[in-house]
PDB file of C-alpha atoms and ligand atoms in Angstrom:
ATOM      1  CA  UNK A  34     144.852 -11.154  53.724  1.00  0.00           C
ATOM      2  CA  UNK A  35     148.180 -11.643  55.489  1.00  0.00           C
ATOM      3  CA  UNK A  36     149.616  -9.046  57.659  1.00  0.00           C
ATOM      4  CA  UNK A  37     152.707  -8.150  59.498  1.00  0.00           C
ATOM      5  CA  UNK A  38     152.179  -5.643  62.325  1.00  0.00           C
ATOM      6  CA  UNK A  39     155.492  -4.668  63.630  1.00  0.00           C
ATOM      7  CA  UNK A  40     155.795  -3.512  67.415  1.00  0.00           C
ATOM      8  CA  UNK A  41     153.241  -4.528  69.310  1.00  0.00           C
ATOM      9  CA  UNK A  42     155.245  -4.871  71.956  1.00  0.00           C
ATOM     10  CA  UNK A  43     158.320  -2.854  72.703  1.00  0.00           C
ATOM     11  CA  UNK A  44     161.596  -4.768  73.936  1.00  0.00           C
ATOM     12  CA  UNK A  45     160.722  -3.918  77.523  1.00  0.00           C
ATOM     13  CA  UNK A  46     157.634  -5.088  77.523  1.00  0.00           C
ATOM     14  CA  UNK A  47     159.012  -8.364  75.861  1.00  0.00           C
ATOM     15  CA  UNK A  48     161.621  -8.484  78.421  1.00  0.00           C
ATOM     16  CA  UNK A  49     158.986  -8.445  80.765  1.00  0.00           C
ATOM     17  CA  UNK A  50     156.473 -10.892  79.190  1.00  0.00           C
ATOM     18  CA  UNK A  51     159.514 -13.421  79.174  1.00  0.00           C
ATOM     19  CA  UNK A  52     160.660 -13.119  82.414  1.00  0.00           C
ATOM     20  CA  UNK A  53     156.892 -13.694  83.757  1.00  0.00           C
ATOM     21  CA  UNK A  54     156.480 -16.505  80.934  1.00  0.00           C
ATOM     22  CA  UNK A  55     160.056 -18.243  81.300  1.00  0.00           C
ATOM     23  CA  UNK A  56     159.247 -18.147  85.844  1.00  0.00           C
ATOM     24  CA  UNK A  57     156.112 -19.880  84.742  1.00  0.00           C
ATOM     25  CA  UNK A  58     155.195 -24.089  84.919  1.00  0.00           C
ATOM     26  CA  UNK A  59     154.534 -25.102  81.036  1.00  0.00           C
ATOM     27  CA  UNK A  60     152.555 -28.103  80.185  1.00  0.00           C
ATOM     28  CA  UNK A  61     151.992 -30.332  77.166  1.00  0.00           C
ATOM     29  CA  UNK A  62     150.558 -28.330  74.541  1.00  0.00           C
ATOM     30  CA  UNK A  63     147.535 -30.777  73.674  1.00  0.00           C
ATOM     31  CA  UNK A  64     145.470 -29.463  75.945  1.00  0.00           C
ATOM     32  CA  UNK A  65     144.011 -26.438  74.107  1.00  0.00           C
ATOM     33  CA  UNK A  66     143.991 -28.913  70.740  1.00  0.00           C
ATOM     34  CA  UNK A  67     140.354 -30.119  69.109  1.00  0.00           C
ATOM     35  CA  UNK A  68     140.710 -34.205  68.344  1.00  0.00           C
ATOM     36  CA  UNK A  69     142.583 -33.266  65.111  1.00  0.00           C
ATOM     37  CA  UNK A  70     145.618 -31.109  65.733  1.00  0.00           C
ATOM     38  CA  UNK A  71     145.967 -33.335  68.973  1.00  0.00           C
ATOM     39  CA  UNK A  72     147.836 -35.716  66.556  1.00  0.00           C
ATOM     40  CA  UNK A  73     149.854 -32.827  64.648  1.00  0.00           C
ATOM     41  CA  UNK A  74     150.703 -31.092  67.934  1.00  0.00           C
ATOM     42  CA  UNK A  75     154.662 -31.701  69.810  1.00  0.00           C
ATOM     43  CA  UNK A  76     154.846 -28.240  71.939  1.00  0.00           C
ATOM     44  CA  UNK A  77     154.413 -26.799  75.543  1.00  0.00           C
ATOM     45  CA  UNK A  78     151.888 -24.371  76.839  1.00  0.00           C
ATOM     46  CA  UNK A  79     151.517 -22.164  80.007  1.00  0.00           C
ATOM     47  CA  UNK A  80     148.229 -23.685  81.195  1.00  0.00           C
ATOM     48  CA  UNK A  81     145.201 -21.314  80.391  1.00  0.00           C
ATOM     49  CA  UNK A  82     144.110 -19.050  83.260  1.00  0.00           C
ATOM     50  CA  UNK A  83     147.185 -19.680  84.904  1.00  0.00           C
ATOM     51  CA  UNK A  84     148.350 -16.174  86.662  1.00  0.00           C
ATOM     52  CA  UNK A  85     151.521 -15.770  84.006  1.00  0.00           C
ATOM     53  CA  UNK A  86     148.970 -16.548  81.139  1.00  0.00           C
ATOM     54  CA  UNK A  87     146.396 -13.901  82.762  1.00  0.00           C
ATOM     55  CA  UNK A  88     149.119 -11.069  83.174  1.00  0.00           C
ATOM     56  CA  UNK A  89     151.349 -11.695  80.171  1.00  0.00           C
ATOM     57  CA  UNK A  90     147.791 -11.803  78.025  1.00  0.00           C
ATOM     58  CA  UNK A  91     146.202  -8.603  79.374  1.00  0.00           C
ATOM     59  CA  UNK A  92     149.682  -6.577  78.803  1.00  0.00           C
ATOM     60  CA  UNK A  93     148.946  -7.843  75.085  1.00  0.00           C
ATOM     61  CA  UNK A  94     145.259  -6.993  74.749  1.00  0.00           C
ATOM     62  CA  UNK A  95     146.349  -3.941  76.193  1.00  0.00           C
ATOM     63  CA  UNK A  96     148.589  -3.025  73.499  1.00  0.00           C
ATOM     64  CA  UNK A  97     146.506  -3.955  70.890  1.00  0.00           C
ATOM     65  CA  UNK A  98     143.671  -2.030  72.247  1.00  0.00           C
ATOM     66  CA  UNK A  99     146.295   1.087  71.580  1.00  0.00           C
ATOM     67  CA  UNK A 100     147.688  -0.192  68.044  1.00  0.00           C
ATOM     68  CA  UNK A 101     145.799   1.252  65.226  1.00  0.00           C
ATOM     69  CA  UNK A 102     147.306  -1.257  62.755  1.00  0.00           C
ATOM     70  CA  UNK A 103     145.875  -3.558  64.229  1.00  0.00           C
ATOM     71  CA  UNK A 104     142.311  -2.242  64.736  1.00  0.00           C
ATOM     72  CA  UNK A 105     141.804  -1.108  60.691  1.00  0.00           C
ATOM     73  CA  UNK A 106     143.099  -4.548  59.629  1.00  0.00           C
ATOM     74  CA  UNK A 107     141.197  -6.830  62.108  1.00  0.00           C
ATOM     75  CA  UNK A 108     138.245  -4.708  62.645  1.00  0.00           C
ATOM     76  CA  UNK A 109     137.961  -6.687  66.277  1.00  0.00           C
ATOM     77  CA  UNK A 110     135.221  -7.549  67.846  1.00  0.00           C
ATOM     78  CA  UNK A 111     135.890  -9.874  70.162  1.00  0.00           C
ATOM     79  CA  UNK A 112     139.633 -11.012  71.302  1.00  0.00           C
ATOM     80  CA  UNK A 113     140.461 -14.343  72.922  1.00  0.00           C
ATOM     81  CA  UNK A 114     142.522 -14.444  75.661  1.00  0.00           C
ATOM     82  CA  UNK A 115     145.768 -14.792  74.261  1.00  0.00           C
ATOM     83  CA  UNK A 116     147.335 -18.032  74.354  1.00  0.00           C
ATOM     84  CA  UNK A 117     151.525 -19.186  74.753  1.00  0.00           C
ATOM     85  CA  UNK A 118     153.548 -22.141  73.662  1.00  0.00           C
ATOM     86  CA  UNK A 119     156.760 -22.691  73.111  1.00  0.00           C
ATOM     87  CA  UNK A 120     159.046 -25.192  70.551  1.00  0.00           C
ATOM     88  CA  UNK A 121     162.716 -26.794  71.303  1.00  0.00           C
ATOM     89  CA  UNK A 122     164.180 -29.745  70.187  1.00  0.00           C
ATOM     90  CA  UNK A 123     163.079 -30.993  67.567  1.00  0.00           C
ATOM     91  CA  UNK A 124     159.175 -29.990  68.065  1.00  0.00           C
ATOM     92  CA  UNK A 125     156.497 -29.075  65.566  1.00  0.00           C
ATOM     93  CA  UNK A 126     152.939 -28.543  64.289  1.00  0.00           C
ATOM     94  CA  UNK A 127     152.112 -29.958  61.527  1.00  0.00           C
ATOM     95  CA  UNK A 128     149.646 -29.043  58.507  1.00  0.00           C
ATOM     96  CA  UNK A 129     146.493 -27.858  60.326  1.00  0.00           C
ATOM     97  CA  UNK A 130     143.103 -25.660  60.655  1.00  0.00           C
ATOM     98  CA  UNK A 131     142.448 -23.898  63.250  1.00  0.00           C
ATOM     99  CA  UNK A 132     138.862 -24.895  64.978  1.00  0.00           C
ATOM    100  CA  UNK A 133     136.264 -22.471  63.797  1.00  0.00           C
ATOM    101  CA  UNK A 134     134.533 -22.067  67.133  1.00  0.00           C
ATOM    102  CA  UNK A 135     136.305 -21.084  70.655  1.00  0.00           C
ATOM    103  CA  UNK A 136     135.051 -21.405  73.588  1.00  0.00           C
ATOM    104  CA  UNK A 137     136.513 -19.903  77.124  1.00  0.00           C
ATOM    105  CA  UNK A 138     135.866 -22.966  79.708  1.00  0.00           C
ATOM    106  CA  UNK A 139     134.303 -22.369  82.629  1.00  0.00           C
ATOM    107  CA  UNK A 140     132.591 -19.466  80.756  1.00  0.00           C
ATOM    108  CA  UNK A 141     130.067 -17.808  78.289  1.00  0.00           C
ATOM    109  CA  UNK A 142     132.734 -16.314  76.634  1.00  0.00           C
ATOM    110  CA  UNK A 143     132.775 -17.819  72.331  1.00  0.00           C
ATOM    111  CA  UNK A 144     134.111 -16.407  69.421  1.00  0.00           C
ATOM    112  CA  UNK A 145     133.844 -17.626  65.925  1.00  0.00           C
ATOM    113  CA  UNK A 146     137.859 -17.339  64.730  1.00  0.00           C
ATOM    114  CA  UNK A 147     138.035 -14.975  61.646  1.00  0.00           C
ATOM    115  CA  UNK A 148     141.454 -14.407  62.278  1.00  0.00           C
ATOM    116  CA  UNK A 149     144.345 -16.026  63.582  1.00  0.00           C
ATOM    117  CA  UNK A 150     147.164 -14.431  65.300  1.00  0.00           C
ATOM    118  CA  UNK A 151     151.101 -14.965  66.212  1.00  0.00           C
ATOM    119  CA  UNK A 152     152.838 -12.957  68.299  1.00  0.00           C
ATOM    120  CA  UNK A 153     156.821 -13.681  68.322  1.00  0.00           C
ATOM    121  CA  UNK A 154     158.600 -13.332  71.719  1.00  0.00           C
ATOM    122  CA  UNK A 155     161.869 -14.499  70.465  1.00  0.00           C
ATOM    123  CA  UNK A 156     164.379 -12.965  68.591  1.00  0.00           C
ATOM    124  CA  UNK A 157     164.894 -14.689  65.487  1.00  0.00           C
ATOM    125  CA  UNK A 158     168.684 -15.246  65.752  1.00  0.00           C
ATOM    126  CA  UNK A 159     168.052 -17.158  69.472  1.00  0.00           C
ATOM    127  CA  UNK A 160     166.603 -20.098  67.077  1.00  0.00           C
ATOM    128  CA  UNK A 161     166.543 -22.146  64.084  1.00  0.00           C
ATOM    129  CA  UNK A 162     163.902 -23.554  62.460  1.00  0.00           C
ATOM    130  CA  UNK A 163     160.382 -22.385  64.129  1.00  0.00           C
ATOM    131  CA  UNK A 164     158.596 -20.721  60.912  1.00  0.00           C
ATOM    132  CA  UNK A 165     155.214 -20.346  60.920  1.00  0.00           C
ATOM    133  CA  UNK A 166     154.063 -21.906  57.344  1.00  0.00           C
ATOM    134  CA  UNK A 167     150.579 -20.236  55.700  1.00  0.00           C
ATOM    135  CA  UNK A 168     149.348 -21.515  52.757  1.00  0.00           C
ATOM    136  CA  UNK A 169     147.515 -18.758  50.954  1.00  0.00           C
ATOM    137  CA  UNK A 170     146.395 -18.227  47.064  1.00  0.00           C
ATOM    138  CA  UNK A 171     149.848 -16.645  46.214  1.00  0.00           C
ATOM    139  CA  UNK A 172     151.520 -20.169  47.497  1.00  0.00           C
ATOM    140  CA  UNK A 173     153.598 -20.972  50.934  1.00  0.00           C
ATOM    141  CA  UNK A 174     154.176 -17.703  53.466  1.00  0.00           C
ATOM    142  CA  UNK A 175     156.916 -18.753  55.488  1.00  0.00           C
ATOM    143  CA  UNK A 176     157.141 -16.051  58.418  1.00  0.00           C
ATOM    144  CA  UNK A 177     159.284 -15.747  61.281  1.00  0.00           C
ATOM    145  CA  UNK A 178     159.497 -11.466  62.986  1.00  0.00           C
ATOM    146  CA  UNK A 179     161.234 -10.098  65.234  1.00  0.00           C
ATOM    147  CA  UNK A 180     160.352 -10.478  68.794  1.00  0.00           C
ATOM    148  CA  UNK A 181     157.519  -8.173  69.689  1.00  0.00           C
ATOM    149  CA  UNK A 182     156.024  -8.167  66.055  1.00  0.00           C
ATOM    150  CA  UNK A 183     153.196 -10.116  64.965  1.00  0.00           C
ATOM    151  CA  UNK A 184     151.268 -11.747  62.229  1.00  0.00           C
ATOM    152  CA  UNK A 185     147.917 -11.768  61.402  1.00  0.00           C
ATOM    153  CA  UNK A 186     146.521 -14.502  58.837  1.00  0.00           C
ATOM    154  CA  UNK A 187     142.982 -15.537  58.436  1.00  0.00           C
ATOM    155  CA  UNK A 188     141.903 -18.508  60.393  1.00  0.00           C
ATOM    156  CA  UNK A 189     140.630 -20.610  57.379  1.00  0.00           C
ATOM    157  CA  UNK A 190     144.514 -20.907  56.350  1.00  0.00           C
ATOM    158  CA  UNK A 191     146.290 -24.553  56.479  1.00  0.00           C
ATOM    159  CA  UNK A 192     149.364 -23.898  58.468  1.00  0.00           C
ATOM    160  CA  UNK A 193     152.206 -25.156  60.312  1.00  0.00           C
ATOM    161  CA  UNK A 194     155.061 -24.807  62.385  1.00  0.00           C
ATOM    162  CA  UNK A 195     158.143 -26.168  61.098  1.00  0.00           C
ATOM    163  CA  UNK A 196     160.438 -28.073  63.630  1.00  0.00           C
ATOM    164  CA  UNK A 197     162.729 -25.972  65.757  1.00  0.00           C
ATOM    165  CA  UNK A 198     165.989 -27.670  65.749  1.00  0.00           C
ATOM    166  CA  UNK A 199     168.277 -25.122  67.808  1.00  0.00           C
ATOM    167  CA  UNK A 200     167.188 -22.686  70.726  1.00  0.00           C
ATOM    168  CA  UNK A 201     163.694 -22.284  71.634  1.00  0.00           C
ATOM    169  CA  UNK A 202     160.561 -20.366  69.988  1.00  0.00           C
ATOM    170  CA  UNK A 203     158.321 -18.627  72.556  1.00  0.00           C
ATOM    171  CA  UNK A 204     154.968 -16.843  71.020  1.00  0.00           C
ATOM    172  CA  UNK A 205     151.506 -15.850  71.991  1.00  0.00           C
ATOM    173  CA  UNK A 206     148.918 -17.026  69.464  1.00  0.00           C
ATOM    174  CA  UNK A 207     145.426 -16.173  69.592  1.00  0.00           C
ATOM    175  CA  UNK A 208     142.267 -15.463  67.579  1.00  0.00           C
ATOM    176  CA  UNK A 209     139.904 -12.625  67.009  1.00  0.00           C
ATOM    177  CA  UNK A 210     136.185 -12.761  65.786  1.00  0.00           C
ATOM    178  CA  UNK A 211     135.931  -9.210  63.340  1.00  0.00           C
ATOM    179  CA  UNK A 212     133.157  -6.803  63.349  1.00  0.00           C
ATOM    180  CA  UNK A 213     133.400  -7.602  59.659  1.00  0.00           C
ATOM    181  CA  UNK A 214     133.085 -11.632  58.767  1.00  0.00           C
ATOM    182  CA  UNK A 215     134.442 -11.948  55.109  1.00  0.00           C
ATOM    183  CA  UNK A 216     138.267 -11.479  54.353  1.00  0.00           C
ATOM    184  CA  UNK A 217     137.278  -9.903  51.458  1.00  0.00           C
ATOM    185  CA  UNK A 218     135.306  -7.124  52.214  1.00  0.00           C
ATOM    186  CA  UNK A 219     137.840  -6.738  55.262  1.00  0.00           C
ATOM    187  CA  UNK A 220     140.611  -6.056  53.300  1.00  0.00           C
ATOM    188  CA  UNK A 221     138.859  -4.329  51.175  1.00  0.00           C
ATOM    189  CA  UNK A 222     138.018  -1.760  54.270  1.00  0.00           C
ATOM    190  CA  UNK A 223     141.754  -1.815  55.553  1.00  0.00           C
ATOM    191  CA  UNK A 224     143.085  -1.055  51.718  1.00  0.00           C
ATOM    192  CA  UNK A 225     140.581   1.849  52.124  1.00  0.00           C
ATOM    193  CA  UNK A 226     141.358   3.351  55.317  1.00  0.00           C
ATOM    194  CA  UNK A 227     145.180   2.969  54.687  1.00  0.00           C
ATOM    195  CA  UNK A 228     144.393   5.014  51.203  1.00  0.00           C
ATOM    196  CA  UNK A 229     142.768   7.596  53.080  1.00  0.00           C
ATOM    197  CA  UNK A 230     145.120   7.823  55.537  1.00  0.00           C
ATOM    198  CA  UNK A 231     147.869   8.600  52.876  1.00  0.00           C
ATOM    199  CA  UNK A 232     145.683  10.985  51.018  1.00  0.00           C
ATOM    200  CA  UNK A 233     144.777  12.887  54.475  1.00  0.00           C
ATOM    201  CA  UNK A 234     148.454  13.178  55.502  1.00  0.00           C
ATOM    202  CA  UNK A 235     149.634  14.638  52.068  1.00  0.00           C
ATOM    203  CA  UNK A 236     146.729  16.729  51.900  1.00  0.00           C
ATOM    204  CA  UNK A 237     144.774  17.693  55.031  1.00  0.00           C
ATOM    205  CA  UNK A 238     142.159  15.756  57.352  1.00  0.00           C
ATOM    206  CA  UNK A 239     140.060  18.558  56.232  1.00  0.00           C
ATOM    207  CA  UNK A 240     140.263  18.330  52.244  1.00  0.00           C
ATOM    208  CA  UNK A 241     136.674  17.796  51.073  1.00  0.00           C
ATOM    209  CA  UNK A 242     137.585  14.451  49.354  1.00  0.00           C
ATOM    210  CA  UNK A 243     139.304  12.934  52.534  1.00  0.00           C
ATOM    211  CA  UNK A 244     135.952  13.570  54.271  1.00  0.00           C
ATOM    212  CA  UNK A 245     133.734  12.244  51.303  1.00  0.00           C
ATOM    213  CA  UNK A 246     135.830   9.028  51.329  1.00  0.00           C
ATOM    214  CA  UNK A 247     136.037   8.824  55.100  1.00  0.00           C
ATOM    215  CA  UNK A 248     132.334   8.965  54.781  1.00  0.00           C
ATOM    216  CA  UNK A 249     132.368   5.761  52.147  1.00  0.00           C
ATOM    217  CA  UNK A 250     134.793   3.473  54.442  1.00  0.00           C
ATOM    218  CA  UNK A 251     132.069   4.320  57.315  1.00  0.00           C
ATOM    219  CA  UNK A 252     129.071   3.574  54.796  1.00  0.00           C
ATOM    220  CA  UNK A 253     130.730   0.532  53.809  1.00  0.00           C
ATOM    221  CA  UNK A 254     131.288  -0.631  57.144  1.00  0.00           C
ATOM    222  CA  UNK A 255     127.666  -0.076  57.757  1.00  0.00           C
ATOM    223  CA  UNK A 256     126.611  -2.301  54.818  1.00  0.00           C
ATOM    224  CA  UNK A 257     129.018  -5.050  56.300  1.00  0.00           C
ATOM    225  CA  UNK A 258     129.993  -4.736  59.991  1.00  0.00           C
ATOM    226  CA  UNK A 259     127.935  -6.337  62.985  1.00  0.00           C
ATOM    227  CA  UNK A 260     128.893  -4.702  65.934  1.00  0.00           C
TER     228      UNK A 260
HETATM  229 NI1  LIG B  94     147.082 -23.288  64.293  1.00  0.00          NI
END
């Protein structure tokens, strides 16, 4: 399941991720890459750990600690430190996978990606070019938000970033190991929860049949969660 989760950041706090990320020293992209998107790869990076990279990336993981959206769909478990690059003239990503296991250097931090994650920091009218390209069963997503809203695709997608051939892109990208390992049965969860939600808000929290199905989601999420 794809998903677009608008406002995870407000404009101030994009103004202020940019002025921390744009102060920052960027380097060549290929050093986060395994051996095979090293080829596909033409982008900078703020180095990992660096302070910008540490500040700008807890301001996110703060905010999506608070978005609910982003909870029901992702069911999170863990959350790696978010990541930022950036695409001008002329640079790319081609047709790739994202590696399946993540690992935090100089750590014991490792997540298994079940999700993959852009977050746009640019408006859309500063560039050209600069779509992020999923291939899923309905065909080619081509997705490019406004700045402050991001996507969240499952890792197992082939993707790319088409070449940005005016301006430059700025994003966060990341990935997220779910309580819940199968897109499937995740999406079957959020569809759930976002049902219930409707049903509780035109009815009451309190209608018998809101807590009977509230009491499904969380028996289905027993069946399928590790926590
Ligand atoms: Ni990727």
């Amino acid at each position: 399941m794809m998903l677009h989760i608008p406002d995870v950041l407000t404009p101030a706090q994009v103004a202020e991720c940019r002025a921390l990320m744009d102060a920052a020293e960027w380097v060549d992209g290929n050093v986060t890459s395994g051996h095979q998107s090293a080829l596909a790869k033409r982008n900078m990076q703020l180095p990992e750990g660096s302070p910008a990279a540490r500040q700008v990336g807890d301001l996110i993981q703060d905010a999506l600690a608070a978005n609910p959206l982003f909870f029901s769909a992702a069911l999170p478990l863990k959350v790696y430190p978010p990541l930022f690059n950036r695409y001008e003239g002329g640079q790319a990503f081609d047709n790739h996978v994202d590696n399946a296991i993540r690992h935090l250097r100089g750590t014991n931090f490792r997540i298994r990606s079940d999700l993959s994650a852009t977050l746009f920091l640019t408006a859309p009218e500063d560039y050209d070019g600069g779509e992020l390209v999923v291939e899923d069963t309905y065909g080619q997503q081509r997705v490019k938000l406004p700045a402050g809203h991001m996507v969240l695709y499952p890792a197992t997608s082939l993707h790319h970033v088409s070449p940005v051939t005016r301006g430059a892109r700025v994003s966060s990208f990341f990935w997220i190991q779910s309580m819940v390992r199968d897109d499937g049965q995740r999406s079957v969860l959020f569809e759930l929860d976002s049902q219930i939600q409707r049903v509780a808000q035109a009815l009451s929290h309190k209608e018998p049949a809101v807590v009977g199905l509230t009491g499904v989601y969380h028996n289905l999420l027993r069946r399928w969660a590790d926590a």
